């Protein structure tokens, strides 16, 4: 069975031997003491912060954390002191099971060294917060400017188009597409299903290349066939009047004697 009282007495003797500067360690009873800690020793630097703890051993210490409180502090506001209490409590809980106060004292001195700065007035604190806000705002503005400098994709809506007179109308495209499909069918390149827009039966580029040379004249033959179809359609639509109009343009007798009216050299 552990003799907690003996362990406590031995630790008190060790602390008294280690913290020998005036006012640094004070034994209050066989189970309590006061410990004053600063970040810098002797002439190492200026101590802008300091803390004094009052420690009371619990009955089962070191198998349980001691009871403690802050008696005095220097250069630490209430918010920082709350942080200090939280971190010291957590450090003590990690050390449960063995005498811990010298380890805790070193932890506190390191904590104080990290915060050993002159205490600022309320005005200085306010100005620091204001400057920090301006700095963050400036960084945000710089990021916005960087984003503005980056090229923005505008999509096809702002793409430069050709002149209106050069554009193909929907009706013109549909007529061309229909003729093209029919030409491909007539040439045997597409099957009949291709006219409905299906790609089934379409030959590959290699297959087109390997076909006979008659494909080279496919466009010309199709164009002639289309002209014949247009002529037959016009006959059916216009009747005799249409024939008379064509005769007018093909009657060479209308132009007989035209050369007689021309001035001679």
PDB file of C-alpha atoms in Angstrom:
ATOM      1  CA  UNK A   1       0.000   0.000   0.000  1.00  0.00           C
ATOM      2  CA  UNK A   2       1.344   3.390  -0.988  1.00  0.00           C
ATOM      3  CA  UNK A   3       2.246   5.798   1.808  1.00  0.00           C
ATOM      4  CA  UNK A   4       0.934   9.034   0.293  1.00  0.00           C
ATOM      5  CA  UNK A   5       1.995  11.127   3.296  1.00  0.00           C
ATOM      6  CA  UNK A   6       5.615  10.049   2.967  1.00  0.00           C
ATOM      7  CA  UNK A   7       5.682  10.828  -0.761  1.00  0.00           C
ATOM      8  CA  UNK A   8       4.226  14.268  -0.092  1.00  0.00           C
ATOM      9  CA  UNK A   9       6.823  15.050   2.587  1.00  0.00           C
ATOM     10  CA  UNK A  10       9.682  13.943   0.324  1.00  0.00           C
ATOM     11  CA  UNK A  11       8.419  16.135  -2.523  1.00  0.00           C
ATOM     12  CA  UNK A  12       8.125  19.171  -0.232  1.00  0.00           C
ATOM     13  CA  UNK A  13      11.761  18.713   0.820  1.00  0.00           C
ATOM     14  CA  UNK A  14      12.847  18.444  -2.811  1.00  0.00           C
ATOM     15  CA  UNK A  15      10.920  21.572  -3.839  1.00  0.00           C
ATOM     16  CA  UNK A  16      12.366  23.550  -0.957  1.00  0.00           C
ATOM     17  CA  UNK A  17      15.883  22.554  -2.064  1.00  0.00           C
ATOM     18  CA  UNK A  18      15.241  23.402  -5.741  1.00  0.00           C
ATOM     19  CA  UNK A  19      13.437  26.748  -5.433  1.00  0.00           C
ATOM     20  CA  UNK A  20      15.846  28.709  -3.248  1.00  0.00           C
ATOM     21  CA  UNK A  21      15.343  32.296  -4.425  1.00  0.00           C
ATOM     22  CA  UNK A  22      13.675  34.671  -2.034  1.00  0.00           C
ATOM     23  CA  UNK A  23       9.908  34.404  -2.140  1.00  0.00           C
ATOM     24  CA  UNK A  24       9.999  31.622  -4.736  1.00  0.00           C
ATOM     25  CA  UNK A  25       8.883  28.750  -2.479  1.00  0.00           C
ATOM     26  CA  UNK A  26       7.111  28.853   0.866  1.00  0.00           C
ATOM     27  CA  UNK A  27       6.011  25.789   2.848  1.00  0.00           C
ATOM     28  CA  UNK A  28       2.675  26.499   4.505  1.00  0.00           C
ATOM     29  CA  UNK A  29       2.067  23.100   6.191  1.00  0.00           C
ATOM     30  CA  UNK A  30       3.017  19.456   5.880  1.00  0.00           C
ATOM     31  CA  UNK A  31       0.676  19.186   2.905  1.00  0.00           C
ATOM     32  CA  UNK A  32       0.556  22.674   1.363  1.00  0.00           C
ATOM     33  CA  UNK A  33       2.876  25.318  -0.078  1.00  0.00           C
ATOM     34  CA  UNK A  34       3.033  28.499  -2.142  1.00  0.00           C
ATOM     35  CA  UNK A  35       5.055  28.693  -5.384  1.00  0.00           C
ATOM     36  CA  UNK A  36       5.881  31.928  -7.234  1.00  0.00           C
ATOM     37  CA  UNK A  37       7.093  31.504 -10.820  1.00  0.00           C
ATOM     38  CA  UNK A  38       8.489  33.896 -13.457  1.00  0.00           C
ATOM     39  CA  UNK A  39       9.668  33.277 -17.046  1.00  0.00           C
ATOM     40  CA  UNK A  40      13.228  34.641 -16.622  1.00  0.00           C
ATOM     41  CA  UNK A  41      15.701  33.877 -13.842  1.00  0.00           C
ATOM     42  CA  UNK A  42      18.197  36.427 -12.442  1.00  0.00           C
ATOM     43  CA  UNK A  43      19.500  38.618 -15.294  1.00  0.00           C
ATOM     44  CA  UNK A  44      18.122  36.559 -18.173  1.00  0.00           C
ATOM     45  CA  UNK A  45      15.582  39.232 -19.066  1.00  0.00           C
ATOM     46  CA  UNK A  46      12.646  41.307 -17.902  1.00  0.00           C
ATOM     47  CA  UNK A  47       9.705  39.482 -16.377  1.00  0.00           C
ATOM     48  CA  UNK A  48       6.569  41.061 -17.795  1.00  0.00           C
ATOM     49  CA  UNK A  49       4.399  38.206 -16.531  1.00  0.00           C
ATOM     50  CA  UNK A  50       4.368  36.139 -13.320  1.00  0.00           C
ATOM     51  CA  UNK A  51       2.077  33.874 -11.337  1.00  0.00           C
ATOM     52  CA  UNK A  52       1.855  32.634  -7.738  1.00  0.00           C
ATOM     53  CA  UNK A  53       0.122  29.336  -6.953  1.00  0.00           C
ATOM     54  CA  UNK A  54      -1.242  28.002  -3.690  1.00  0.00           C
ATOM     55  CA  UNK A  55      -1.102  24.188  -3.687  1.00  0.00           C
ATOM     56  CA  UNK A  56      -2.807  21.749  -1.290  1.00  0.00           C
ATOM     57  CA  UNK A  57      -2.079  18.049  -1.557  1.00  0.00           C
ATOM     58  CA  UNK A  58      -5.138  15.796  -1.742  1.00  0.00           C
ATOM     59  CA  UNK A  59      -5.289  12.812   0.625  1.00  0.00           C
ATOM     60  CA  UNK A  60      -4.231  10.376  -2.113  1.00  0.00           C
ATOM     61  CA  UNK A  61      -1.707  12.599  -3.910  1.00  0.00           C
ATOM     62  CA  UNK A  62       0.166  11.729  -6.164  1.00  0.00           C
ATOM     63  CA  UNK A  63      -2.476   9.186  -7.231  1.00  0.00           C
ATOM     64  CA  UNK A  64      -4.833  12.148  -7.589  1.00  0.00           C
ATOM     65  CA  UNK A  65      -4.129  15.747  -8.673  1.00  0.00           C
ATOM     66  CA  UNK A  66      -3.547  18.350  -5.947  1.00  0.00           C
ATOM     67  CA  UNK A  67      -5.948  21.184  -5.249  1.00  0.00           C
ATOM     68  CA  UNK A  68      -4.599  24.544  -6.358  1.00  0.00           C
ATOM     69  CA  UNK A  69      -5.507  28.141  -7.139  1.00  0.00           C
ATOM     70  CA  UNK A  70      -3.916  31.323  -8.459  1.00  0.00           C
ATOM     71  CA  UNK A  71      -3.151  33.733  -5.628  1.00  0.00           C
ATOM     72  CA  UNK A  72      -1.423  36.441  -7.637  1.00  0.00           C
ATOM     73  CA  UNK A  73      -0.644  37.172 -11.265  1.00  0.00           C
ATOM     74  CA  UNK A  74       1.136  39.835 -13.296  1.00  0.00           C
ATOM     75  CA  UNK A  75       0.644  40.873 -16.925  1.00  0.00           C
ATOM     76  CA  UNK A  76      -2.113  38.335 -17.585  1.00  0.00           C
ATOM     77  CA  UNK A  77      -5.706  39.336 -18.256  1.00  0.00           C
ATOM     78  CA  UNK A  78      -8.709  37.261 -17.214  1.00  0.00           C
ATOM     79  CA  UNK A  79      -9.047  35.541 -20.585  1.00  0.00           C
ATOM     80  CA  UNK A  80      -5.407  34.435 -20.565  1.00  0.00           C
ATOM     81  CA  UNK A  81      -5.696  33.260 -16.956  1.00  0.00           C
ATOM     82  CA  UNK A  82      -8.630  31.046 -17.902  1.00  0.00           C
ATOM     83  CA  UNK A  83      -6.467  29.501 -20.592  1.00  0.00           C
ATOM     84  CA  UNK A  84      -3.674  29.070 -18.012  1.00  0.00           C
ATOM     85  CA  UNK A  85      -5.949  27.232 -15.554  1.00  0.00           C
ATOM     86  CA  UNK A  86      -7.199  24.899 -18.249  1.00  0.00           C
ATOM     87  CA  UNK A  87      -3.722  23.949 -19.505  1.00  0.00           C
ATOM     88  CA  UNK A  88      -2.244  23.462 -16.010  1.00  0.00           C
ATOM     89  CA  UNK A  89      -5.177  21.254 -14.992  1.00  0.00           C
ATOM     90  CA  UNK A  90      -4.694  19.107 -18.090  1.00  0.00           C
ATOM     91  CA  UNK A  91      -0.944  18.859 -17.401  1.00  0.00           C
ATOM     92  CA  UNK A  92      -1.595  17.668 -13.834  1.00  0.00           C
ATOM     93  CA  UNK A  93      -4.014  15.004 -15.027  1.00  0.00           C
ATOM     94  CA  UNK A  94      -1.353  13.671 -17.387  1.00  0.00           C
ATOM     95  CA  UNK A  95       1.147  13.317 -14.520  1.00  0.00           C
ATOM     96  CA  UNK A  96      -1.115  11.488 -12.047  1.00  0.00           C
ATOM     97  CA  UNK A  97       0.620   8.514 -10.419  1.00  0.00           C
ATOM     98  CA  UNK A  98       3.943  10.141  -9.510  1.00  0.00           C
ATOM     99  CA  UNK A  99       5.117  13.313  -7.718  1.00  0.00           C
ATOM    100  CA  UNK A 100       4.500  16.018 -10.304  1.00  0.00           C
ATOM    101  CA  UNK A 101       4.973  19.510  -8.866  1.00  0.00           C
ATOM    102  CA  UNK A 102       8.495  20.087 -10.176  1.00  0.00           C
ATOM    103  CA  UNK A 103       7.359  18.989 -13.665  1.00  0.00           C
ATOM    104  CA  UNK A 104       4.321  21.276 -13.373  1.00  0.00           C
ATOM    105  CA  UNK A 105       6.549  24.184 -12.281  1.00  0.00           C
ATOM    106  CA  UNK A 106       8.708  23.741 -15.400  1.00  0.00           C
ATOM    107  CA  UNK A 107       5.565  23.570 -17.554  1.00  0.00           C
ATOM    108  CA  UNK A 108       4.329  26.859 -16.050  1.00  0.00           C
ATOM    109  CA  UNK A 109       7.669  28.609 -16.614  1.00  0.00           C
ATOM    110  CA  UNK A 110       7.671  27.561 -20.286  1.00  0.00           C
ATOM    111  CA  UNK A 111       4.086  28.796 -20.611  1.00  0.00           C
ATOM    112  CA  UNK A 112       5.038  32.162 -19.086  1.00  0.00           C
ATOM    113  CA  UNK A 113       8.087  32.524 -21.364  1.00  0.00           C
ATOM    114  CA  UNK A 114       5.865  32.117 -24.415  1.00  0.00           C
ATOM    115  CA  UNK A 115       3.728  35.051 -23.183  1.00  0.00           C
ATOM    116  CA  UNK A 116       6.410  37.274 -21.657  1.00  0.00           C
ATOM    117  CA  UNK A 117       5.408  40.555 -23.305  1.00  0.00           C
ATOM    118  CA  UNK A 118       4.667  44.016 -21.876  1.00  0.00           C
ATOM    119  CA  UNK A 119       1.040  44.382 -20.919  1.00  0.00           C
ATOM    120  CA  UNK A 120      -0.825  46.675 -23.293  1.00  0.00           C
ATOM    121  CA  UNK A 121      -3.280  49.356 -22.341  1.00  0.00           C
ATOM    122  CA  UNK A 122      -6.892  49.099 -23.408  1.00  0.00           C
ATOM    123  CA  UNK A 123      -6.201  51.676 -26.113  1.00  0.00           C
ATOM    124  CA  UNK A 124      -3.238  49.704 -27.475  1.00  0.00           C
ATOM    125  CA  UNK A 125      -5.284  46.518 -27.513  1.00  0.00           C
ATOM    126  CA  UNK A 126      -8.071  48.293 -29.377  1.00  0.00           C
ATOM    127  CA  UNK A 127      -5.625  49.691 -31.955  1.00  0.00           C
ATOM    128  CA  UNK A 128      -4.042  46.275 -32.455  1.00  0.00           C
ATOM    129  CA  UNK A 129      -7.434  44.721 -33.112  1.00  0.00           C
ATOM    130  CA  UNK A 130      -8.283  47.516 -35.538  1.00  0.00           C
ATOM    131  CA  UNK A 131      -4.985  47.144 -37.396  1.00  0.00           C
ATOM    132  CA  UNK A 132      -5.447  43.392 -37.554  1.00  0.00           C
ATOM    133  CA  UNK A 133      -8.894  43.937 -39.086  1.00  0.00           C
ATOM    134  CA  UNK A 134      -7.465  46.338 -41.679  1.00  0.00           C
ATOM    135  CA  UNK A 135      -4.745  43.849 -42.554  1.00  0.00           C
ATOM    136  CA  UNK A 136      -7.294  41.087 -43.112  1.00  0.00           C
ATOM    137  CA  UNK A 137      -9.442  43.446 -45.209  1.00  0.00           C
ATOM    138  CA  UNK A 138      -6.424  44.414 -47.320  1.00  0.00           C
ATOM    139  CA  UNK A 139      -5.585  40.756 -47.906  1.00  0.00           C
ATOM    140  CA  UNK A 140      -9.174  40.083 -48.984  1.00  0.00           C
ATOM    141  CA  UNK A 141      -9.021  43.017 -51.433  1.00  0.00           C
ATOM    142  CA  UNK A 142      -5.742  41.736 -52.875  1.00  0.00           C
ATOM    143  CA  UNK A 143      -7.306  38.326 -53.396  1.00  0.00           C
ATOM    144  CA  UNK A 144     -10.312  39.943 -55.111  1.00  0.00           C
ATOM    145  CA  UNK A 145      -7.993  41.917 -57.420  1.00  0.00           C
ATOM    146  CA  UNK A 146      -6.080  38.760 -58.283  1.00  0.00           C
ATOM    147  CA  UNK A 147      -9.329  37.054 -59.191  1.00  0.00           C
ATOM    148  CA  UNK A 148     -10.361  40.033 -61.345  1.00  0.00           C
ATOM    149  CA  UNK A 149      -7.060  39.877 -63.233  1.00  0.00           C
ATOM    150  CA  UNK A 150      -7.642  36.265 -64.159  1.00  0.00           C
ATOM    151  CA  UNK A 151      -9.226  35.769 -67.605  1.00  0.00           C
ATOM    152  CA  UNK A 152     -12.906  34.976 -67.274  1.00  0.00           C
ATOM    153  CA  UNK A 153     -14.585  32.454 -69.529  1.00  0.00           C
ATOM    154  CA  UNK A 154     -17.563  34.164 -71.164  1.00  0.00           C
ATOM    155  CA  UNK A 155     -18.894  31.175 -73.058  1.00  0.00           C
ATOM    156  CA  UNK A 156     -20.218  31.169 -76.600  1.00  0.00           C
ATOM    157  CA  UNK A 157     -22.605  34.031 -75.900  1.00  0.00           C
ATOM    158  CA  UNK A 158     -19.872  36.616 -76.522  1.00  0.00           C
ATOM    159  CA  UNK A 159     -18.061  34.765 -79.317  1.00  0.00           C
ATOM    160  CA  UNK A 160     -17.359  36.956 -82.352  1.00  0.00           C
ATOM    161  CA  UNK A 161     -19.666  35.953 -85.204  1.00  0.00           C
ATOM    162  CA  UNK A 162     -19.316  36.484 -88.933  1.00  0.00           C
ATOM    163  CA  UNK A 163     -21.267  39.245 -90.705  1.00  0.00           C
ATOM    164  CA  UNK A 164     -25.029  38.774 -90.841  1.00  0.00           C
ATOM    165  CA  UNK A 165     -24.973  38.674 -94.654  1.00  0.00           C
ATOM    166  CA  UNK A 166     -22.584  35.723 -94.550  1.00  0.00           C
ATOM    167  CA  UNK A 167     -24.565  33.637 -92.115  1.00  0.00           C
ATOM    168  CA  UNK A 168     -26.485  30.544 -93.157  1.00  0.00           C
ATOM    169  CA  UNK A 169     -30.183  30.586 -92.323  1.00  0.00           C
ATOM    170  CA  UNK A 170     -31.902  27.643 -90.729  1.00  0.00           C
ATOM    171  CA  UNK A 171     -33.859  26.924 -93.915  1.00  0.00           C
ATOM    172  CA  UNK A 172     -30.699  27.011 -96.048  1.00  0.00           C
ATOM    173  CA  UNK A 173     -28.922  24.617 -93.713  1.00  0.00           C
ATOM    174  CA  UNK A 174     -31.846  22.204 -93.663  1.00  0.00           C
ATOM    175  CA  UNK A 175     -32.007  22.181 -97.483  1.00  0.00           C
ATOM    176  CA  UNK A 176     -28.263  21.563 -97.713  1.00  0.00           C
ATOM    177  CA  UNK A 177     -28.390  18.828 -95.079  1.00  0.00           C
ATOM    178  CA  UNK A 178     -31.230  17.079 -96.896  1.00  0.00           C
ATOM    179  CA  UNK A 179     -29.394  17.230-100.221  1.00  0.00           C
ATOM    180  CA  UNK A 180     -26.192  15.981 -98.609  1.00  0.00           C
ATOM    181  CA  UNK A 181     -27.931  13.025 -97.012  1.00  0.00           C
ATOM    182  CA  UNK A 182     -29.602  12.140-100.295  1.00  0.00           C
ATOM    183  CA  UNK A 183     -26.291  12.392-102.142  1.00  0.00           C
ATOM    184  CA  UNK A 184     -24.680  10.003 -99.688  1.00  0.00           C
ATOM    185  CA  UNK A 185     -27.543   7.551-100.141  1.00  0.00           C
ATOM    186  CA  UNK A 186     -27.467   7.811-103.924  1.00  0.00           C
ATOM    187  CA  UNK A 187     -23.698   7.218-103.899  1.00  0.00           C
ATOM    188  CA  UNK A 188     -24.128   4.139-101.722  1.00  0.00           C
ATOM    189  CA  UNK A 189     -22.127   5.646 -98.876  1.00  0.00           C
ATOM    190  CA  UNK A 190     -25.076   5.748 -96.510  1.00  0.00           C
ATOM    191  CA  UNK A 191     -27.929   3.312 -96.257  1.00  0.00           C
ATOM    192  CA  UNK A 192     -31.464   4.507 -96.524  1.00  0.00           C
ATOM    193  CA  UNK A 193     -31.787   4.792 -92.740  1.00  0.00           C
ATOM    194  CA  UNK A 194     -29.184   7.552 -92.744  1.00  0.00           C
ATOM    195  CA  UNK A 195     -31.724  10.025 -94.102  1.00  0.00           C
ATOM    196  CA  UNK A 196     -33.527   9.954 -90.783  1.00  0.00           C
ATOM    197  CA  UNK A 197     -30.358  10.954 -88.974  1.00  0.00           C
ATOM    198  CA  UNK A 198     -29.199   7.478 -87.902  1.00  0.00           C
ATOM    199  CA  UNK A 199     -25.496   6.738 -88.179  1.00  0.00           C
ATOM    200  CA  UNK A 200     -26.091   3.039 -88.696  1.00  0.00           C
ATOM    201  CA  UNK A 201     -24.532   1.827 -91.951  1.00  0.00           C
ATOM    202  CA  UNK A 202     -22.149   4.800 -92.324  1.00  0.00           C
ATOM    203  CA  UNK A 203     -18.783   3.798 -93.793  1.00  0.00           C
ATOM    204  CA  UNK A 204     -15.538   4.640 -92.067  1.00  0.00           C
ATOM    205  CA  UNK A 205     -13.001   7.060 -93.532  1.00  0.00           C
ATOM    206  CA  UNK A 206     -10.797   4.169 -94.632  1.00  0.00           C
ATOM    207  CA  UNK A 207     -13.745   2.458 -96.320  1.00  0.00           C
ATOM    208  CA  UNK A 208     -14.610   5.673 -98.146  1.00  0.00           C
ATOM    209  CA  UNK A 209     -11.015   6.041 -99.305  1.00  0.00           C
ATOM    210  CA  UNK A 210     -10.899   2.472-100.599  1.00  0.00           C
ATOM    211  CA  UNK A 211     -14.094   2.786-102.638  1.00  0.00           C
ATOM    212  CA  UNK A 212     -13.906   3.200-106.426  1.00  0.00           C
ATOM    213  CA  UNK A 213     -13.121   6.528-108.080  1.00  0.00           C
ATOM    214  CA  UNK A 214     -16.765   7.069-108.999  1.00  0.00           C
ATOM    215  CA  UNK A 215     -17.226   8.726-105.601  1.00  0.00           C
ATOM    216  CA  UNK A 216     -15.189  11.673-106.840  1.00  0.00           C
ATOM    217  CA  UNK A 217     -17.991  12.596-109.257  1.00  0.00           C
ATOM    218  CA  UNK A 218     -20.798  11.861-106.822  1.00  0.00           C
ATOM    219  CA  UNK A 219     -21.412  15.529-106.068  1.00  0.00           C
ATOM    220  CA  UNK A 220     -21.573  16.477-109.790  1.00  0.00           C
ATOM    221  CA  UNK A 221     -23.976  13.662-110.664  1.00  0.00           C
ATOM    222  CA  UNK A 222     -26.189  14.478-107.724  1.00  0.00           C
ATOM    223  CA  UNK A 223     -26.249  18.162-108.665  1.00  0.00           C
ATOM    224  CA  UNK A 224     -27.296  17.322-112.243  1.00  0.00           C
ATOM    225  CA  UNK A 225     -29.966  14.981-110.980  1.00  0.00           C
ATOM    226  CA  UNK A 226     -31.221  17.694-108.658  1.00  0.00           C
ATOM    227  CA  UNK A 227     -31.391  20.191-111.537  1.00  0.00           C
ATOM    228  CA  UNK A 228     -33.446  17.734-113.598  1.00  0.00           C
ATOM    229  CA  UNK A 229     -35.790  17.192-110.678  1.00  0.00           C
ATOM    230  CA  UNK A 230     -36.224  20.951-110.246  1.00  0.00           C
ATOM    231  CA  UNK A 231     -37.041  21.324-113.947  1.00  0.00           C
ATOM    232  CA  UNK A 232     -39.645  18.565-113.881  1.00  0.00           C
ATOM    233  CA  UNK A 233     -41.150  20.029-110.721  1.00  0.00           C
ATOM    234  CA  UNK A 234     -41.375  23.444-112.339  1.00  0.00           C
ATOM    235  CA  UNK A 235     -43.167  21.963-115.361  1.00  0.00           C
ATOM    236  CA  UNK A 236     -45.740  20.300-113.180  1.00  0.00           C
ATOM    237  CA  UNK A 237     -46.281  23.425-111.130  1.00  0.00           C
ATOM    238  CA  UNK A 238     -46.388  26.113-113.825  1.00  0.00           C
ATOM    239  CA  UNK A 239     -48.029  24.233-116.701  1.00  0.00           C
ATOM    240  CA  UNK A 240     -47.918  25.903-120.139  1.00  0.00           C
ATOM    241  CA  UNK A 241     -47.129  29.286-118.661  1.00  0.00           C
ATOM    242  CA  UNK A 242     -43.905  27.884-117.320  1.00  0.00           C
ATOM    243  CA  UNK A 243     -43.057  26.406-120.734  1.00  0.00           C
ATOM    244  CA  UNK A 244     -43.689  29.752-122.406  1.00  0.00           C
ATOM    245  CA  UNK A 245     -41.311  31.433-119.989  1.00  0.00           C
ATOM    246  CA  UNK A 246     -38.612  28.874-120.726  1.00  0.00           C
ATOM    247  CA  UNK A 247     -39.241  29.255-124.479  1.00  0.00           C
ATOM    248  CA  UNK A 248     -38.850  32.995-124.105  1.00  0.00           C
ATOM    249  CA  UNK A 249     -35.395  32.651-122.764  1.00  0.00           C
ATOM    250  CA  UNK A 250     -34.385  29.946-125.246  1.00  0.00           C
ATOM    251  CA  UNK A 251     -35.918  31.511-128.429  1.00  0.00           C
ATOM    252  CA  UNK A 252     -32.869  32.793-130.329  1.00  0.00           C
ATOM    253  CA  UNK A 253     -35.074  34.509-132.929  1.00  0.00           C
ATOM    254  CA  UNK A 254     -35.871  37.196-130.388  1.00  0.00           C
ATOM    255  CA  UNK A 255     -32.296  38.342-130.637  1.00  0.00           C
ATOM    256  CA  UNK A 256     -32.095  38.346-134.498  1.00  0.00           C
ATOM    257  CA  UNK A 257     -31.059  41.683-135.854  1.00  0.00           C
ATOM    258  CA  UNK A 258     -29.716  42.844-132.531  1.00  0.00           C
ATOM    259  CA  UNK A 259     -26.308  43.236-134.090  1.00  0.00           C
ATOM    260  CA  UNK A 260     -27.683  45.640-136.743  1.00  0.00           C
ATOM    261  CA  UNK A 261     -28.530  48.234-134.089  1.00  0.00           C
ATOM    262  CA  UNK A 262     -25.033  48.250-132.657  1.00  0.00           C
ATOM    263  CA  UNK A 263     -22.765  51.091-133.816  1.00  0.00           C
ATOM    264  CA  UNK A 264     -19.951  50.049-136.116  1.00  0.00           C
ATOM    265  CA  UNK A 265     -16.332  50.870-135.555  1.00  0.00           C
TER     266      UNK A 265
END
